[in-house]
Amino acid sequence: MKELMQKIIEFRDERGWASYHNEKDLAISISLEANELLENFQWRNSEEAVSESKQNIKEEMADVFIYLLQLAEKMNVDLEEEAFKKMEKNALKYPAKGCK
């Protein structure tokens, strides 16, 4: 993950984009890219969308991930640690016993 983050930051800095990558704008970009991901599924069932647009879906997923990593870096958030914490919280909120 550190290597990927380093590549993302280098890419950003080589283009002089750091000043535009504040928390608000990164959050907006995550939402916009997530909507571009969602657009691949509009008016199609899942199977059709994946078979017709899998490459674009993968690219949009990567865009969301890249912006999310940049937001985490900007806010000094360890996403892996937070994901584990959230899974623990979800396990208490939604115990496996009785779930469907």
CSV table of N, CA, C and O in Angstrom, one decimal:
chain,number,residue,atom,x,y,z
A,1,MET,N,0.8,-1.2,0.0
A,1,MET,CA,0.0,0.0,0.0
A,1,MET,C,0.9,1.3,0.0
A,1,MET,O,0.5,2.2,-0.6
A,2,LYS,N,2.0,1.2,0.7
A,2,LYS,CA,2.9,2.4,0.8
A,2,LYS,C,3.4,2.7,-0.6
A,2,LYS,O,3.6,3.9,-1.0
A,3,GLU,N,3.8,1.7,-1.4
A,3,GLU,CA,4.3,1.9,-2.7
A,3,GLU,C,3.3,2.6,-3.6
A,3,GLU,O,3.6,3.5,-4.3
A,4,LEU,N,2.1,2.1,-3.5
A,4,LEU,CA,1.0,2.7,-4.3
A,4,LEU,C,0.8,4.1,-3.9
A,4,LEU,O,0.7,5.0,-4.8
A,5,MET,N,0.7,4.4,-2.6
A,5,MET,CA,0.5,5.7,-2.1
A,5,MET,C,1.6,6.7,-2.6
A,5,MET,O,1.4,7.8,-3.1
A,6,GLN,N,2.9,6.2,-2.6
A,6,GLN,CA,4.0,7.0,-3.1
A,6,GLN,C,3.8,7.3,-4.6
A,6,GLN,O,4.1,8.4,-5.0
A,7,LYS,N,3.4,6.3,-5.4
A,7,LYS,CA,3.2,6.6,-6.8
A,7,LYS,C,2.1,7.6,-7.0
A,7,LYS,O,2.2,8.4,-7.9
A,8,ILE,N,1.0,7.5,-6.3
A,8,ILE,CA,-0.1,8.4,-6.4
A,8,ILE,C,0.4,9.8,-6.1
A,8,ILE,O,0.1,10.8,-6.8
A,9,ILE,N,1.1,10.0,-5.0
A,9,ILE,CA,1.6,11.3,-4.5
A,9,ILE,C,2.6,11.9,-5.6
A,9,ILE,O,2.5,13.1,-5.9
A,10,GLU,N,3.4,11.0,-6.1
A,10,GLU,CA,4.4,11.5,-7.1
A,10,GLU,C,3.6,12.0,-8.4
A,10,GLU,O,4.0,13.0,-8.9
A,11,PHE,N,2.6,11.2,-8.8
A,11,PHE,CA,1.8,11.6,-9.9
A,11,PHE,C,1.2,12.9,-9.7
A,11,PHE,O,1.2,13.8,-10.6
A,12,ARG,N,0.6,13.1,-8.5
A,12,ARG,CA,-0.1,14.4,-8.2
A,12,ARG,C,0.9,15.5,-8.2
A,12,ARG,O,0.6,16.6,-8.8
A,13,ASP,N,2.0,15.3,-7.5
A,13,ASP,CA,3.0,16.4,-7.3
A,13,ASP,C,3.6,16.8,-8.7
A,13,ASP,O,3.9,18.0,-8.9
A,14,GLU,N,3.9,15.8,-9.5
A,14,GLU,CA,4.5,16.1,-10.8
A,14,GLU,C,3.6,17.0,-11.7
A,14,GLU,O,4.1,17.7,-12.5
A,15,ARG,N,2.3,17.0,-11.4
A,15,ARG,CA,1.4,17.8,-12.2
A,15,ARG,C,0.9,19.1,-11.4
A,15,ARG,O,0.1,19.9,-11.9
A,16,GLY,N,1.5,19.3,-10.2
A,16,GLY,CA,1.1,20.5,-9.4
A,16,GLY,C,-0.3,20.5,-8.9
A,16,GLY,O,-0.9,21.6,-8.8
A,17,TRP,N,-0.9,19.4,-8.7
A,17,TRP,CA,-2.3,19.3,-8.3
A,17,TRP,C,-2.5,19.3,-6.7
A,17,TRP,O,-3.6,19.3,-6.3
A,18,ALA,N,-1.4,19.3,-6.0
A,18,ALA,CA,-1.6,19.1,-4.5
A,18,ALA,C,-2.4,20.2,-3.9
A,18,ALA,O,-3.2,20.0,-3.0
A,19,SER,N,-2.3,21.4,-4.4
A,19,SER,CA,-3.1,22.6,-3.9
A,19,SER,C,-4.6,22.4,-4.1
A,19,SER,O,-5.4,23.0,-3.4
A,20,TYR,N,-5.0,21.6,-5.1
A,20,TYR,CA,-6.4,21.3,-5.3
A,20,TYR,C,-7.0,20.1,-4.6
A,20,TYR,O,-8.2,19.9,-4.5
A,21,HIS,N,-6.1,19.4,-3.9
A,21,HIS,CA,-6.5,18.2,-3.3
A,21,HIS,C,-6.7,18.4,-1.8
A,21,HIS,O,-6.0,17.8,-0.9
A,22,ASN,N,-7.6,19.2,-1.5
A,22,ASN,CA,-8.0,19.4,-0.1
A,22,ASN,C,-9.1,18.4,0.3
A,22,ASN,O,-9.6,17.7,-0.6
A,23,GLU,N,-9.4,18.3,1.5
A,23,GLU,CA,-10.4,17.2,2.0
A,23,GLU,C,-11.7,17.3,1.3
A,23,GLU,O,-12.3,16.3,0.8
A,24,LYS,N,-12.2,18.5,1.2
A,24,LYS,CA,-13.6,18.7,0.6
A,24,LYS,C,-13.5,18.3,-0.9
A,24,LYS,O,-14.4,17.5,-1.4
A,25,ASP,N,-12.6,18.8,-1.6
A,25,ASP,CA,-12.5,18.4,-3.1
A,25,ASP,C,-12.2,17.0,-3.3
A,25,ASP,O,-12.7,16.4,-4.3
A,26,LEU,N,-11.4,16.4,-2.5
A,26,LEU,CA,-11.2,14.9,-2.6
A,26,LEU,C,-12.5,14.1,-2.3
A,26,LEU,O,-12.8,13.2,-3.0
A,27,ALA,N,-13.2,14.5,-1.3
A,27,ALA,CA,-14.5,13.9,-1.0
A,27,ALA,C,-15.5,14.0,-2.2
A,27,ALA,O,-16.2,13.1,-2.6
A,28,ILE,N,-15.5,15.2,-2.8
A,28,ILE,CA,-16.4,15.5,-4.0
A,28,ILE,C,-15.9,14.6,-5.1
A,28,ILE,O,-16.7,13.9,-5.8
A,29,SER,N,-14.6,14.5,-5.3
A,29,SER,CA,-14.1,13.6,-6.4
A,29,SER,C,-14.4,12.2,-6.2
A,29,SER,O,-14.7,11.5,-7.2
A,30,ILE,N,-14.4,11.7,-5.0
A,30,ILE,CA,-14.8,10.3,-4.7
A,30,ILE,C,-16.2,10.1,-5.1
A,30,ILE,O,-16.6,9.1,-5.8
A,31,SER,N,-17.1,11.0,-4.7
A,31,SER,CA,-18.5,10.9,-5.1
A,31,SER,C,-18.7,10.9,-6.6
A,31,SER,O,-19.5,10.1,-7.1
A,32,LEU,N,-18.0,11.8,-7.3
A,32,LEU,CA,-18.2,11.9,-8.7
A,32,LEU,C,-17.7,10.7,-9.4
A,32,LEU,O,-18.4,10.2,-10.3
A,33,GLU,N,-16.6,10.1,-9.0
A,33,GLU,CA,-16.1,8.9,-9.6
A,33,GLU,C,-17.0,7.7,-9.3
A,33,GLU,O,-17.2,6.8,-10.1
A,34,ALA,N,-17.5,7.7,-8.1
A,34,ALA,CA,-18.5,6.6,-7.7
A,34,ALA,C,-19.7,6.7,-8.6
A,34,ALA,O,-20.2,5.6,-9.0
A,35,ASN,N,-20.1,7.9,-8.9
A,35,ASN,CA,-21.3,8.0,-9.8
A,35,ASN,C,-20.9,7.6,-11.3
A,35,ASN,O,-21.8,7.0,-12.0
A,36,GLU,N,-19.7,7.8,-11.7
A,36,GLU,CA,-19.2,7.3,-13.0
A,36,GLU,C,-19.2,5.8,-13.0
A,36,GLU,O,-19.6,5.1,-14.0
A,37,LEU,N,-18.8,5.2,-11.9
A,37,LEU,CA,-18.9,3.7,-11.7
A,37,LEU,C,-20.3,3.3,-11.8
A,37,LEU,O,-20.6,2.3,-12.6
A,38,LEU,N,-21.2,3.9,-11.1
A,38,LEU,CA,-22.6,3.5,-11.1
A,38,LEU,C,-23.3,3.7,-12.5
A,38,LEU,O,-24.1,2.8,-12.9
A,39,GLU,N,-22.8,4.6,-13.3
A,39,GLU,CA,-23.4,4.8,-14.6
A,39,GLU,C,-23.2,3.6,-15.5
A,39,GLU,O,-24.0,3.3,-16.4
A,40,ASN,N,-22.2,2.8,-15.2
A,40,ASN,CA,-22.0,1.6,-16.0
A,40,ASN,C,-23.1,0.6,-15.8
A,40,ASN,O,-23.3,-0.3,-16.7
A,41,PHE,N,-23.8,0.7,-14.7
A,41,PHE,CA,-24.9,-0.3,-14.4
A,41,PHE,C,-26.3,0.3,-14.7
A,41,PHE,O,-27.3,-0.5,-14.7
A,42,GLN,N,-26.4,1.5,-15.1
A,42,GLN,CA,-27.7,2.1,-15.4
A,42,GLN,C,-28.4,1.5,-16.5
A,42,GLN,O,-27.8,1.3,-17.6
A,43,TRP,N,-29.6,1.1,-16.3
A,43,TRP,CA,-30.5,0.5,-17.3
A,43,TRP,C,-30.1,-0.9,-17.8
A,43,TRP,O,-30.5,-1.4,-18.8
A,44,ARG,N,-29.2,-1.6,-17.0
A,44,ARG,CA,-28.8,-2.9,-17.3
A,44,ARG,C,-28.8,-3.7,-16.0
A,44,ARG,O,-28.6,-3.2,-14.9
A,45,ASN,N,-28.9,-5.0,-16.2
A,45,ASN,CA,-28.7,-5.9,-15.0
A,45,ASN,C,-27.2,-6.1,-14.8
A,45,ASN,O,-26.4,-5.7,-15.6
A,46,SER,N,-26.8,-6.6,-13.7
A,46,SER,CA,-25.4,-6.7,-13.3
A,46,SER,C,-24.6,-7.5,-14.3
A,46,SER,O,-23.5,-7.1,-14.7
A,47,GLU,N,-25.2,-8.6,-14.8
A,47,GLU,CA,-24.5,-9.5,-15.8
A,47,GLU,C,-24.2,-8.7,-17.1
A,47,GLU,O,-23.1,-8.8,-17.6
A,48,GLU,N,-25.2,-8.0,-17.6
A,48,GLU,CA,-25.0,-7.2,-18.8
A,48,GLU,C,-23.9,-6.1,-18.6
A,48,GLU,O,-23.1,-5.9,-19.5
A,49,ALA,N,-24.0,-5.4,-17.5
A,49,ALA,CA,-23.1,-4.3,-17.2
A,49,ALA,C,-21.7,-4.8,-17.2
A,49,ALA,O,-20.8,-4.3,-17.8
A,50,VAL,N,-21.4,-5.9,-16.4
A,50,VAL,CA,-20.1,-6.5,-16.3
A,50,VAL,C,-19.6,-7.0,-17.6
A,50,VAL,O,-18.4,-6.7,-18.0
A,51,SER,N,-20.4,-7.7,-18.4
A,51,SER,CA,-20.0,-8.3,-19.6
A,51,SER,C,-19.7,-7.2,-20.7
A,51,SER,O,-18.8,-7.3,-21.5
A,52,GLU,N,-20.4,-6.1,-20.6
A,52,GLU,CA,-20.3,-5.0,-21.6
A,52,GLU,C,-19.3,-4.0,-21.2
A,52,GLU,O,-18.7,-3.3,-22.1
A,53,SER,N,-19.1,-3.8,-19.9
A,53,SER,CA,-18.3,-2.6,-19.5
A,53,SER,C,-17.2,-2.9,-18.4
A,53,SER,O,-16.8,-2.1,-17.7
A,54,LYS,N,-16.8,-4.2,-18.4
A,54,LYS,CA,-15.9,-4.6,-17.3
A,54,LYS,C,-14.7,-3.7,-17.2
A,54,LYS,O,-14.3,-3.3,-16.1
A,55,GLN,N,-14.0,-3.4,-18.3
A,55,GLN,CA,-12.8,-2.6,-18.2
A,55,GLN,C,-13.1,-1.2,-17.7
A,55,GLN,O,-12.3,-0.7,-16.8
A,56,ASN,N,-14.1,-0.6,-18.1
A,56,ASN,CA,-14.5,0.7,-17.6
A,56,ASN,C,-14.9,0.7,-16.1
A,56,ASN,O,-14.5,1.6,-15.4
A,57,ILE,N,-15.5,-0.4,-15.7
A,57,ILE,CA,-15.9,-0.5,-14.3
A,57,ILE,C,-14.6,-0.6,-13.5
A,57,ILE,O,-14.5,0.0,-12.4
A,58,LYS,N,-13.7,-1.4,-13.9
A,58,LYS,CA,-12.4,-1.5,-13.2
A,58,LYS,C,-11.7,-0.2,-13.1
A,58,LYS,O,-11.1,0.2,-12.0
A,59,GLU,N,-11.7,0.6,-14.2
A,59,GLU,CA,-11.0,1.9,-14.2
A,59,GLU,C,-11.7,2.9,-13.2
A,59,GLU,O,-11.1,3.6,-12.5
A,60,GLU,N,-13.0,2.8,-13.2
A,60,GLU,CA,-13.8,3.7,-12.3
A,60,GLU,C,-13.6,3.3,-10.8
A,60,GLU,O,-13.4,4.1,-9.9
A,61,MET,N,-13.5,2.0,-10.6
A,61,MET,CA,-13.2,1.5,-9.3
A,61,MET,C,-11.8,2.0,-8.8
A,61,MET,O,-11.6,2.5,-7.7
A,62,ALA,N,-10.9,2.0,-9.7
A,62,ALA,CA,-9.5,2.4,-9.4
A,62,ALA,C,-9.5,3.9,-9.1
A,62,ALA,O,-8.8,4.4,-8.2
A,63,ASP,N,-10.3,4.7,-9.9
A,63,ASP,CA,-10.4,6.2,-9.6
A,63,ASP,C,-10.9,6.4,-8.2
A,63,ASP,O,-10.4,7.3,-7.5
A,64,VAL,N,-12.0,5.7,-7.8
A,64,VAL,CA,-12.5,5.9,-6.5
A,64,VAL,C,-11.5,5.6,-5.4
A,64,VAL,O,-11.3,6.3,-4.5
A,65,PHE,N,-10.8,4.5,-5.6
A,65,PHE,CA,-9.8,4.0,-4.7
A,65,PHE,C,-8.6,5.0,-4.6
A,65,PHE,O,-8.2,5.3,-3.5
A,66,ILE,N,-8.2,5.5,-5.7
A,66,ILE,CA,-7.1,6.5,-5.7
A,66,ILE,C,-7.5,7.8,-5.0
A,66,ILE,O,-6.7,8.3,-4.1
A,67,TYR,N,-8.6,8.3,-5.2
A,67,TYR,CA,-9.1,9.5,-4.5
A,67,TYR,C,-9.3,9.2,-3.0
A,67,TYR,O,-8.9,10.0,-2.1
A,68,LEU,N,-9.8,8.0,-2.7
A,68,LEU,CA,-10.0,7.7,-1.3
A,68,LEU,C,-8.6,7.6,-0.6
A,68,LEU,O,-8.4,8.1,0.6
A,69,LEU,N,-7.6,7.0,-1.2
A,69,LEU,CA,-6.3,6.9,-0.6
A,69,LEU,C,-5.7,8.3,-0.4
A,69,LEU,O,-5.0,8.6,0.6
A,70,GLN,N,-5.9,9.2,-1.4
A,70,GLN,CA,-5.4,10.6,-1.2
A,70,GLN,C,-6.1,11.3,0.0
A,70,GLN,O,-5.4,12.0,0.7
A,71,LEU,N,-7.4,11.1,0.1
A,71,LEU,CA,-8.1,11.7,1.3
A,71,LEU,C,-7.6,11.1,2.6
A,71,LEU,O,-7.4,11.9,3.5
A,72,ALA,N,-7.3,9.8,2.6
A,72,ALA,CA,-6.8,9.2,3.8
A,72,ALA,C,-5.4,9.8,4.1
A,72,ALA,O,-5.1,10.1,5.3
A,73,GLU,N,-4.6,9.9,3.1
A,73,GLU,CA,-3.2,10.5,3.3
A,73,GLU,C,-3.3,11.9,3.8
A,73,GLU,O,-2.6,12.3,4.8
A,74,LYS,N,-4.2,12.7,3.3
A,74,LYS,CA,-4.4,14.1,3.6
A,74,LYS,C,-4.8,14.2,5.1
A,74,LYS,O,-4.4,15.1,5.8
A,75,MET,N,-5.6,13.2,5.5
A,75,MET,CA,-6.2,13.3,6.9
A,75,MET,C,-5.4,12.4,7.9
A,75,MET,O,-5.8,12.3,9.0
A,76,ASN,N,-4.3,11.8,7.4
A,76,ASN,CA,-3.5,10.9,8.3
A,76,ASN,C,-4.4,9.8,8.9
A,76,ASN,O,-4.3,9.5,10.1
A,77,VAL,N,-5.1,9.2,8.0
A,77,VAL,CA,-6.0,8.0,8.4
A,77,VAL,C,-5.4,6.8,7.8
A,77,VAL,O,-5.1,6.7,6.7
A,78,ASP,N,-5.2,5.8,8.7
A,78,ASP,CA,-4.8,4.4,8.3
A,78,ASP,C,-6.0,3.7,7.9
A,78,ASP,O,-6.8,3.2,8.7
A,79,LEU,N,-6.3,3.6,6.6
A,79,LEU,CA,-7.5,3.0,6.1
A,79,LEU,C,-7.6,1.5,6.4
A,79,LEU,O,-8.7,1.0,6.7
A,80,GLU,N,-6.5,0.8,6.4
A,80,GLU,CA,-6.6,-0.6,6.8
A,80,GLU,C,-7.0,-0.8,8.2
A,80,GLU,O,-7.9,-1.6,8.5
A,81,GLU,N,-6.5,0.0,9.1
A,81,GLU,CA,-6.8,0.0,10.5
A,81,GLU,C,-8.3,0.3,10.7
A,81,GLU,O,-9.0,-0.3,11.5
A,82,GLU,N,-8.7,1.4,10.0
A,82,GLU,CA,-10.1,1.8,10.2
A,82,GLU,C,-11.1,0.8,9.6
A,82,GLU,O,-12.2,0.6,10.1
A,83,ALA,N,-10.7,0.1,8.5
A,83,ALA,CA,-11.6,-1.0,8.0
A,83,ALA,C,-11.7,-2.1,9.0
A,83,ALA,O,-12.8,-2.6,9.1
A,84,PHE,N,-10.6,-2.5,9.6
A,84,PHE,CA,-10.7,-3.6,10.6
A,84,PHE,C,-11.6,-3.1,11.8
A,84,PHE,O,-12.5,-3.9,12.2
A,85,LYS,N,-11.5,-1.9,12.2
A,85,LYS,CA,-12.3,-1.4,13.3
A,85,LYS,C,-13.8,-1.4,12.9
A,85,LYS,O,-14.7,-1.8,13.7
A,86,LYS,N,-14.1,-1.0,11.7
A,86,LYS,CA,-15.4,-0.9,11.2
A,86,LYS,C,-16.0,-2.3,11.1
A,86,LYS,O,-17.2,-2.5,11.4
A,87,MET,N,-15.2,-3.3,10.6
A,87,MET,CA,-15.7,-4.7,10.5
A,87,MET,C,-16.1,-5.2,11.9
A,87,MET,O,-17.1,-5.9,12.1
A,88,GLU,N,-15.3,-4.9,12.9
A,88,GLU,CA,-15.6,-5.3,14.3
A,88,GLU,C,-16.9,-4.6,14.8
A,88,GLU,O,-17.7,-5.3,15.4
A,89,LYS,N,-17.1,-3.4,14.5
A,89,LYS,CA,-18.3,-2.7,14.8
A,89,LYS,C,-19.5,-3.3,14.1
A,89,LYS,O,-20.5,-3.5,14.7
A,90,ASN,N,-19.3,-3.6,12.8
A,90,ASN,CA,-20.4,-4.2,12.1
A,90,ASN,C,-20.8,-5.6,12.6
A,90,ASN,O,-21.9,-6.0,12.5
A,91,ALA,N,-19.7,-6.3,13.0
A,91,ALA,CA,-20.0,-7.7,13.6
A,91,ALA,C,-20.9,-7.6,14.8
A,91,ALA,O,-21.7,-8.5,15.0
A,92,LEU,N,-20.7,-6.6,15.6
A,92,LEU,CA,-21.5,-6.4,16.8
A,92,LEU,C,-22.9,-6.0,16.4
A,92,LEU,O,-23.9,-6.4,17.0
A,93,LYS,N,-23.0,-5.1,15.4
A,93,LYS,CA,-24.3,-4.5,15.0
A,93,LYS,C,-25.1,-5.5,14.2
A,93,LYS,O,-26.3,-5.6,14.3
A,94,TYR,N,-24.4,-6.4,13.4
A,94,TYR,CA,-25.1,-7.4,12.6
A,94,TYR,C,-24.5,-8.7,12.9
A,94,TYR,O,-23.7,-9.3,12.0
A,95,PRO,N,-24.8,-9.4,14.0
A,95,PRO,CA,-24.2,-10.7,14.3
A,95,PRO,C,-24.7,-11.7,13.2
A,95,PRO,O,-25.8,-11.6,12.7
A,96,ALA,N,-23.7,-12.6,12.9
A,96,ALA,CA,-24.0,-13.6,11.9
A,96,ALA,C,-25.2,-14.5,12.2
A,96,ALA,O,-26.0,-14.9,11.4
A,97,LYS,N,-25.4,-14.7,13.5
A,97,LYS,CA,-26.5,-15.5,14.0
A,97,LYS,C,-27.8,-14.7,13.7
A,97,LYS,O,-28.0,-13.6,14.2
A,98,GLY,N,-28.7,-15.3,12.9
A,98,GLY,CA,-29.9,-14.6,12.6
A,98,GLY,C,-29.9,-13.7,11.4
A,98,GLY,O,-31.0,-13.2,11.1
A,99,CYS,N,-28.8,-13.5,10.8
A,99,CYS,CA,-28.7,-12.7,9.5
A,99,CYS,C,-29.1,-13.6,8.3
A,99,CYS,O,-28.8,-14.7,8.3
A,100,LYS,N,-29.6,-12.9,7.3
A,100,LYS,CA,-29.9,-13.6,6.1
A,100,LYS,C,-29.3,-12.7,5.0
A,100,LYS,O,-29.2,-11.6,5.0
